[in-house]
Tab-separated table of C-alpha atoms and ligand atoms in Angstrom:
chain	number	residue	atom	x	y	z
A	1	VAL	CA	10.424	12.069	-2.390
A	2	SER	CA	13.536	12.701	-0.023
A	3	ARG	CA	16.300	14.571	-2.006
A	4	ALA	CA	18.705	13.925	1.108
A	5	ALA	CA	20.632	11.278	-0.579
A	6	GLU	CA	21.384	13.621	-3.575
A	7	LEU	CA	22.045	16.643	-1.485
A	8	LEU	CA	24.022	15.042	1.387
A	9	PRO	CA	27.397	14.887	-0.478
A	10	LEU	CA	27.363	18.633	-1.077
A	11	LEU	CA	26.357	19.578	2.597
A	12	SER	CA	28.859	17.133	4.030
A	13	ALA	CA	31.611	18.854	1.867
A	14	LEU	CA	30.734	22.238	3.714
A	15	GLY	CA	32.334	23.204	7.043
A	16	ARG	CA	33.096	26.285	9.170
A	17	THR	CA	35.906	27.411	6.630
A	18	PRO	CA	34.588	28.780	3.137
A	19	VAL	CA	34.835	26.451	0.383
A	20	SER	CA	34.388	27.995	-3.179
A	21	GLY	CA	31.885	26.670	-5.717
A	22	GLN	CA	34.669	25.687	-7.908
A	23	THR	CA	36.368	23.457	-5.301
A	24	LEU	CA	33.007	21.890	-4.547
A	25	ALA	CA	32.426	21.284	-8.033
A	26	ARG	CA	35.847	19.505	-8.687
A	27	LYS	CA	35.524	17.560	-5.355
A	28	LEU	CA	31.885	16.097	-6.178
A	29	HIS	CA	32.280	15.984	-9.878
A	30	LEU	CA	29.492	18.313	-10.673
A	31	SER	CA	29.061	21.474	-12.817
A	32	ARG	CA	29.450	24.774	-10.876
A	33	THR	CA	25.620	25.482	-11.945
A	34	ALA	CA	24.573	21.992	-10.417
A	35	VAL	CA	26.506	23.098	-7.150
A	36	TRP	CA	24.895	26.484	-7.258
A	37	LYS	CA	21.377	25.007	-7.706
A	38	GLN	CA	22.062	22.388	-4.807
A	39	ILE	CA	23.364	25.083	-2.615
A	40	HIS	CA	20.079	27.193	-3.362
A	41	GLU	CA	18.024	24.076	-2.560
A	42	LEU	CA	19.897	23.325	0.692
A	43	LYS	CA	19.191	26.930	1.732
A	44	ALA	CA	15.584	26.829	0.846
A	45	ALA	CA	15.248	23.783	3.041
A	46	GLY	CA	16.536	25.737	6.049
A	47	LEU	CA	19.970	24.618	6.438
A	48	PRO	CA	22.173	27.305	7.677
A	49	ILE	CA	24.582	27.944	4.918
A	50	THR	CA	25.972	31.526	4.136
A	51	THR	CA	27.473	32.858	0.832
A	52	LEU	CA	30.475	34.939	1.345
A	53	SER	CA	31.392	36.987	-1.697
A	54	ARG	CA	34.424	35.577	-3.680
A	55	ARG	CA	35.223	33.029	-0.902
A	56	GLY	CA	32.569	30.665	-1.104
A	57	TYR	CA	30.171	28.812	1.116
A	58	VAL	CA	30.216	28.265	4.973
A	59	LEU	CA	28.053	25.989	7.203
A	60	GLU	CA	27.078	27.910	10.194
A	61	GLY	CA	26.814	25.044	12.659
A	62	MET	CA	28.525	21.794	13.720
A	63	PRO	CA	29.395	19.771	10.799
A	64	ASP	CA	28.170	16.582	12.384
A	65	PHE	CA	26.477	14.281	9.592
A	66	SER	CA	26.476	11.196	11.681
A	67	LEU	CA	22.824	10.912	11.482
A	68	ALA	CA	22.793	10.068	7.799
A	69	ALA	CA	25.600	7.366	8.252
A	70	LEU	CA	23.138	5.247	10.304
A	71	ARG	CA	21.140	4.335	7.173
A	72	PHE	CA	23.938	2.101	6.157
A	73	ALA	CA	25.734	1.150	9.490
A	74	GLY	CA	25.362	-1.632	11.686
A	75	ALA	CA	25.698	0.980	14.275
A	76	ILE	CA	22.105	0.484	15.144
A	77	GLU	CA	20.021	-2.518	16.362
A	78	SER	CA	18.602	-4.703	13.690
A	79	TRP	CA	15.105	-3.852	14.801
A	80	ALA	CA	15.295	-0.392	14.124
A	81	ARG	CA	14.575	1.093	10.607
A	82	PRO	CA	15.834	4.624	9.966
A	83	HIS	CA	14.494	7.025	7.536
A	84	TYR	CA	16.681	9.950	7.046
A	85	GLU	CA	15.596	13.559	5.771
A	86	LEU	CA	17.656	16.768	5.554
A	87	SER	CA	14.498	18.783	6.329
A	88	ALA	CA	10.802	17.854	7.346
A	89	VAL	CA	8.099	19.711	8.558
A	90	SER	CA	7.910	17.204	11.594
A	91	THR	CA	9.254	13.838	11.958
A	92	GLN	CA	6.127	13.052	14.049
A	93	VAL	CA	3.923	13.787	10.935
A	94	LEU	CA	5.889	11.437	8.866
A	95	ALA	CA	5.981	8.434	11.485
A	96	LYS	CA	2.208	8.840	12.283
A	97	GLN	CA	1.314	8.810	8.456
A	98	ALA	CA	3.234	5.394	8.188
A	99	ALA	CA	2.034	4.015	11.438
A	100	LEU	CA	-1.648	4.645	10.148
A	101	GLY	CA	-0.693	3.044	6.797
A	102	GLY	CA	0.395	-0.142	9.011
A	103	ILE	CA	4.321	0.105	8.945
A	104	PRO	CA	5.686	-2.322	11.625
A	105	GLU	CA	7.221	-1.092	14.718
A	106	GLY	CA	10.976	0.048	14.704
A	107	HIS	CA	10.813	2.441	11.871
A	108	PHE	CA	11.817	5.822	12.671
A	109	TRP	CA	12.163	9.203	10.927
A	110	VAL	CA	15.083	11.320	11.778
A	111	SER	CA	15.492	14.928	10.362
A	112	GLU	CA	18.411	17.386	10.250
A	113	LEU	CA	15.916	20.017	10.877
A	114	GLN	CA	12.042	20.624	11.206
A	115	THR	CA	10.314	23.470	9.970
A	116	GLY	CA	7.238	22.788	12.080
A	117	GLY	CA	8.363	20.953	14.982
A	118	ARG	CA	5.701	20.459	17.642
A	119	GLY	CA	5.983	19.956	21.564
A	120	ARG	CA	3.557	18.886	23.976
A	121	LEU	CA	0.242	20.855	24.513
A	122	GLU	CA	0.375	22.072	20.987
A	123	ARG	CA	3.591	24.209	21.567
A	124	VAL	CA	6.067	25.077	19.060
A	125	TRP	CA	9.428	22.940	19.160
A	126	SER	CA	12.251	24.941	17.924
A	127	SER	CA	13.996	22.436	15.662
A	128	GLY	CA	17.066	23.898	14.122
A	129	PHE	CA	20.090	22.152	12.339
A	130	GLY	CA	22.430	20.445	14.903
A	131	GLY	CA	19.662	19.023	17.121
A	132	LEU	CA	18.456	15.456	17.244
A	133	TRP	CA	14.666	15.258	16.040
A	134	PHE	CA	13.233	11.874	15.554
A	135	SER	CA	10.010	9.828	15.769
A	136	LEU	CA	9.703	6.117	16.370
A	137	VAL	CA	6.785	4.004	15.562
A	138	LEU	CA	6.032	1.447	18.198
A	139	ARG	CA	3.166	-1.219	18.365
A	140	PRO	CA	3.099	-2.217	22.265
A	141	GLN	CA	1.089	-5.017	23.160
A	142	VAL	CA	-0.528	-3.299	26.119
A	143	PRO	CA	-3.879	-1.639	26.646
A	144	PRO	CA	-3.883	2.096	25.963
A	145	ALA	CA	-4.484	3.001	29.800
A	146	ARG	CA	-0.792	1.385	30.355
A	147	ALA	CA	0.788	2.833	27.373
A	148	ALA	CA	1.512	6.495	28.812
A	149	SER	CA	4.282	5.306	30.982
A	150	ILE	CA	6.403	4.531	27.829
A	151	GLY	CA	7.333	8.230	27.824
A	152	LEU	CA	8.779	8.192	31.390
A	153	VAL	CA	10.797	4.916	30.381
A	154	ALA	CA	11.915	6.664	27.301
A	155	ALA	CA	12.975	9.854	29.240
A	156	LEU	CA	15.128	7.635	31.742
A	157	THR	CA	16.574	5.674	28.941
A	158	LEU	CA	17.642	8.998	27.207
A	159	SER	CA	19.126	10.441	30.255
A	160	ARG	CA	21.405	7.425	30.546
A	161	ALA	CA	22.376	7.451	26.930
A	162	ILE	CA	23.148	11.097	27.335
A	163	GLU	CA	25.367	10.604	30.436
A	164	LYS	CA	27.186	7.540	28.746
A	165	VAL	CA	27.858	9.107	25.621
A	166	SER	CA	28.685	12.705	26.410
A	167	GLY	CA	29.604	12.470	30.169
A	168	ILE	CA	27.000	15.156	30.902
A	169	PRO	CA	24.882	14.075	33.918
A	170	ALA	CA	21.163	14.310	33.040
A	171	ARG	CA	18.124	14.489	35.318
A	172	LEU	CA	14.340	14.068	34.828
A	173	LYS	CA	11.323	16.315	35.312
A	174	TRP	CA	7.874	14.806	35.397
A	175	PRO	CA	6.573	13.428	33.154
A	176	ASN	CA	9.118	13.078	30.480
A	177	ASP	CA	11.577	16.189	30.156
A	178	VAL	CA	15.358	15.635	30.509
A	179	LEU	CA	17.274	18.286	32.159
A	180	VAL	CA	20.845	19.358	32.708
A	181	ALA	CA	21.946	21.327	35.936
A	182	THR	CA	23.400	24.604	35.338
A	183	ARG	CA	25.731	26.882	37.471
A	184	PRO	CA	25.338	28.431	39.828
A	185	LYS	CA	22.080	26.441	40.572
A	186	GLY	CA	18.815	25.214	38.717
A	187	PHE	CA	18.219	22.992	35.811
A	188	LYS	CA	17.723	23.673	31.956
A	189	LYS	CA	15.555	21.249	29.684
A	190	VAL	CA	17.734	19.585	27.061
A	191	ALA	CA	15.020	17.060	25.693
A	192	GLY	CA	11.389	16.367	25.620
A	193	PHE	CA	8.985	13.831	24.157
A	194	LEU	CA	5.872	13.861	22.445
A	195	THR	CA	3.887	10.443	22.808
A	196	GLU	CA	0.884	10.119	20.470
A	197	MET	CA	-1.207	6.998	20.036
A	198	SER	CA	-4.130	5.457	18.612
A	199	GLY	CA	-6.178	2.178	19.555
A	200	GLU	CA	-9.231	0.818	20.980
A	201	VAL	CA	-10.087	0.681	24.721
A	202	ASP	CA	-8.138	-2.678	25.337
A	203	LYS	CA	-5.834	-2.673	22.417
A	204	THR	CA	-3.243	-0.129	21.236
A	205	ASP	CA	-2.753	0.109	17.591
A	206	TRP	CA	0.314	2.318	17.511
A	207	VAL	CA	2.274	4.652	19.527
A	208	VAL	CA	4.716	7.439	17.950
A	209	LEU	CA	7.365	8.474	20.299
A	210	GLY	CA	8.790	12.001	19.083
A	211	VAL	CA	11.959	12.899	20.724
A	212	GLY	CA	13.630	16.206	20.616
A	213	LEU	CA	17.272	16.709	22.008
A	214	ASN	CA	19.083	19.852	21.754
A	215	VAL	CA	22.558	18.904	20.879
A	216	PHE	CA	24.494	21.493	18.618
A	217	ASN	CA	21.587	23.519	17.510
A	218	GLU	CA	21.015	27.040	18.323
A	219	LEU	CA	18.441	27.876	20.727
A	220	PRO	CA	16.314	31.058	20.072
A	221	GLU	CA	16.912	33.894	22.709
A	222	GLU	CA	13.562	33.514	24.401
A	223	LEU	CA	14.287	29.844	25.206
A	224	ARG	CA	17.902	30.338	26.631
A	225	GLY	CA	16.604	30.977	30.387
A	226	ILE	CA	14.869	27.661	30.453
A	227	ALA	CA	16.525	25.327	27.757
A	228	ALA	CA	20.049	24.346	26.937
A	229	ALA	CA	21.780	22.174	24.380
A	230	LEU	CA	24.223	19.491	25.238
A	231	GLY	CA	26.983	21.318	23.175
A	232	ASP	CA	26.875	24.117	25.683
A	233	PHE	CA	28.287	21.874	28.395
A	234	ASN	CA	31.977	21.144	28.642
A	235	THR	CA	33.197	17.546	29.933
A	236	LYS	CA	36.277	15.641	29.288
A	237	LYS	CA	34.569	13.908	26.388
A	238	SER	CA	33.484	17.288	24.528
A	239	GLY	CA	33.998	17.008	20.924
A	240	ALA	CA	34.446	13.232	20.988
A	241	TRP	CA	30.969	12.214	20.360
A	242	THR	CA	28.194	12.781	17.578
A	243	ARG	CA	24.521	12.721	17.426
A	244	GLY	CA	24.643	9.401	15.832
A	245	ASP	CA	26.365	8.048	18.951
A	246	LEU	CA	23.561	9.522	21.072
A	247	LEU	CA	20.874	8.029	18.912
A	248	ALA	CA	22.416	4.605	18.438
A	249	GLU	CA	23.009	4.356	22.353
A	250	PHE	CA	19.219	5.604	22.991
A	251	LEU	CA	17.785	2.975	20.520
A	252	LYS	CA	19.781	0.198	22.201
A	253	GLU	CA	18.922	0.956	25.514
A	254	PHE	CA	15.441	1.886	24.853
A	255	TYR	CA	14.600	-1.235	23.099
A	256	ALA	CA	15.819	-3.439	25.904
A	257	ALA	CA	13.683	-1.349	28.357
A	258	TYR	CA	10.689	-1.324	26.094
A	259	ARG	CA	10.765	-5.050	26.005
A	260	VAL	CA	10.740	-5.346	29.917
A	261	TRP	CA	8.123	-2.620	29.945
A	262	GLN	CA	5.723	-4.431	27.790
A	263	ARG	CA	5.852	-7.626	29.917
A	264	THR	CA	5.866	-5.995	33.494
A	265	GLY	CA	4.865	-2.187	33.071
A	266	PHE	CA	6.438	0.871	34.816
A	267	LEU	CA	7.070	-0.830	38.210
A	268	LEU	CA	10.520	-2.061	37.586
A	269	PHE	CA	11.611	1.316	36.284
A	270	ARG	CA	10.160	3.406	38.971
A	271	ASP	CA	13.065	3.457	41.420
A	272	ALA	CA	15.450	4.260	38.588
A	273	TYR	CA	13.414	7.037	37.379
A	274	TRP	CA	13.228	8.526	40.744
A	275	HIS	CA	16.868	8.055	41.352
A	276	GLN	CA	17.418	10.354	38.187
A	277	TYR	CA	14.778	13.005	39.262
A	278	SER	CA	16.027	16.489	39.562
A	279	LYS	CA	14.136	17.768	42.424
A	280	PRO	CA	12.949	14.768	44.503
A	281	ASN	CA	10.949	15.935	47.640
A	282	GLN	CA	11.070	19.386	46.814
A	283	PRO	CA	8.272	22.065	46.253
A	284	CYS	CA	7.029	22.378	42.652
A	285	VAL	CA	4.371	23.861	40.640
A	286	LEU	CA	2.336	21.523	38.424
A	287	LYS	CA	0.421	22.976	35.536
A	288	THR	CA	-2.658	20.796	34.598
A	289	ALA	CA	-5.777	21.223	32.389
A	290	GLY	CA	-7.728	22.234	35.542
A	291	GLY	CA	-5.128	25.000	36.764
A	292	GLU	CA	-1.889	25.124	38.598
A	293	LEU	CA	-1.269	22.703	41.725
A	294	ARG	CA	1.633	23.455	44.347
A	295	GLY	CA	2.908	20.874	46.367
A	296	ILE	CA	5.948	18.565	47.141
A	297	ALA	CA	6.981	16.090	44.528
A	298	CYS	CA	7.142	12.822	46.601
A	299	SER	CA	7.418	9.956	44.090
A	300	VAL	CA	6.087	8.329	40.986
A	301	ASP	CA	3.541	5.398	41.383
A	302	ALA	CA	3.583	1.884	39.563
A	303	SER	CA	1.747	3.514	36.690
A	304	GLY	CA	4.019	6.515	36.352
A	305	ALA	CA	1.472	8.925	37.880
A	306	LEU	CA	3.197	11.673	39.904
A	307	VAL	CA	2.593	11.522	43.675
A	308	LEU	CA	2.182	15.153	45.048
A	309	GLU	CA	1.811	16.096	48.578
A	310	VAL	CA	-0.646	19.111	48.799
A	311	ARG	CA	-1.473	20.443	52.168
A	312	ARG	CA	-0.226	17.238	53.853
A	313	GLN	CA	-2.394	15.229	51.585
A	314	LYS	CA	-1.122	12.770	48.912
A	315	LYS	CA	-2.553	13.300	45.423
A	316	THR	CA	-1.994	11.055	42.596
A	317	VAL	CA	-1.485	13.145	39.266
A	318	LEU	CA	-1.945	11.629	35.815
A	319	GLU	CA	-2.009	14.686	33.681
A	320	GLY	CA	-0.056	17.924	33.382
A	321	GLU	CA	3.524	18.901	33.629
A	322	ILE	CA	6.011	20.377	36.258
A	323	VAL	CA	7.043	23.982	35.595
A	324	LEU	CA	10.839	24.596	35.265
B	401	BTN	C1	8.044	18.438	24.478
B	401	BTN	O1	7.180	19.411	24.471
B	401	BTN	O2	8.842	18.551	25.438
B	401	BTN	C2	8.187	17.491	23.421
B	401	BTN	C3	9.138	17.884	22.321
B	401	BTN	C4	9.112	16.727	21.232
B	401	BTN	C5	9.724	17.198	19.997
B	401	BTN	C6	10.003	16.141	18.952
B	401	BTN	S1	11.271	16.611	17.919
B	401	BTN	C7	10.923	15.245	16.933
B	401	BTN	C8	9.517	15.133	16.984
B	401	BTN	N1	8.738	15.912	15.928
B	401	BTN	C9	8.033	16.880	16.469
B	401	BTN	O3	7.411	17.647	15.701
B	401	BTN	N2	7.965	16.683	17.683
B	401	BTN	C10	8.802	15.692	18.141
């Protein structure tokens, strides 16, 4: 059972300046013991709260509680059904369980933080407080062989939503990573997608689209060379948008694209995808299950496969990922 609804008022009352237990108790009409217990629970769930002796409690991180508000708002499309958590092992697990249980498409799970976030290829996905971590259940009426390119459509949609909401130009890396250009040169990853599915040869039962976007979360030291968070970049719009804005814009754009994609496949998105591509027609290294391939990234084909030129020969690659 989610405790989010009960704990959220206390969490949202915290900020970067210390608030005493007494003030919190008064504000929230709780006893001081109840405040203390809830703080304890929030800390145990992994929320970055520090206790300063005699001064009170501090939230170490951006106090952006816009995700919780999506539960009530008309801020999101009517087809989307949010489930909000303060902490989850992985939203992917929650969404997959529900998909297996027959839940209709449009339900999604979003969590302030994940304690066991997973990336592609069984990697760990760092999912601290302040990021945008969610998993959306889809039931596309396409055969599984065609379903894989939904990840590319989703990455394209997210890159557009990021640009529109935050003003930060976002680029793509095959198959479905979203990058931001860094100075003096190069790119860092801000978002990735984990697409998991189940079905029969000719019928897809469900797809769970897991989205991880670094927004205001702190990245561990070892990732800082290759990954970044949107909050690290300054634009005219800095400070004027929330994670809720990003999520709402993504859902809106994604659903429109998803409907087109179901009817026509990836072809109609191919040019737009390539237009947003981070390093078109440049040398790259592709990691596949069968080893590394070096070549020039020439294009993506109508199915979303990468076209790579290796020693003057065009090769179509369906699996793997470009190394940053
Ligand atoms: C990647 O490796 O690039 C994909 C990362 C996907 C992370 C998201 S965060 C929400 C959902 N829950 C998870 O455990 N993973 C996905």
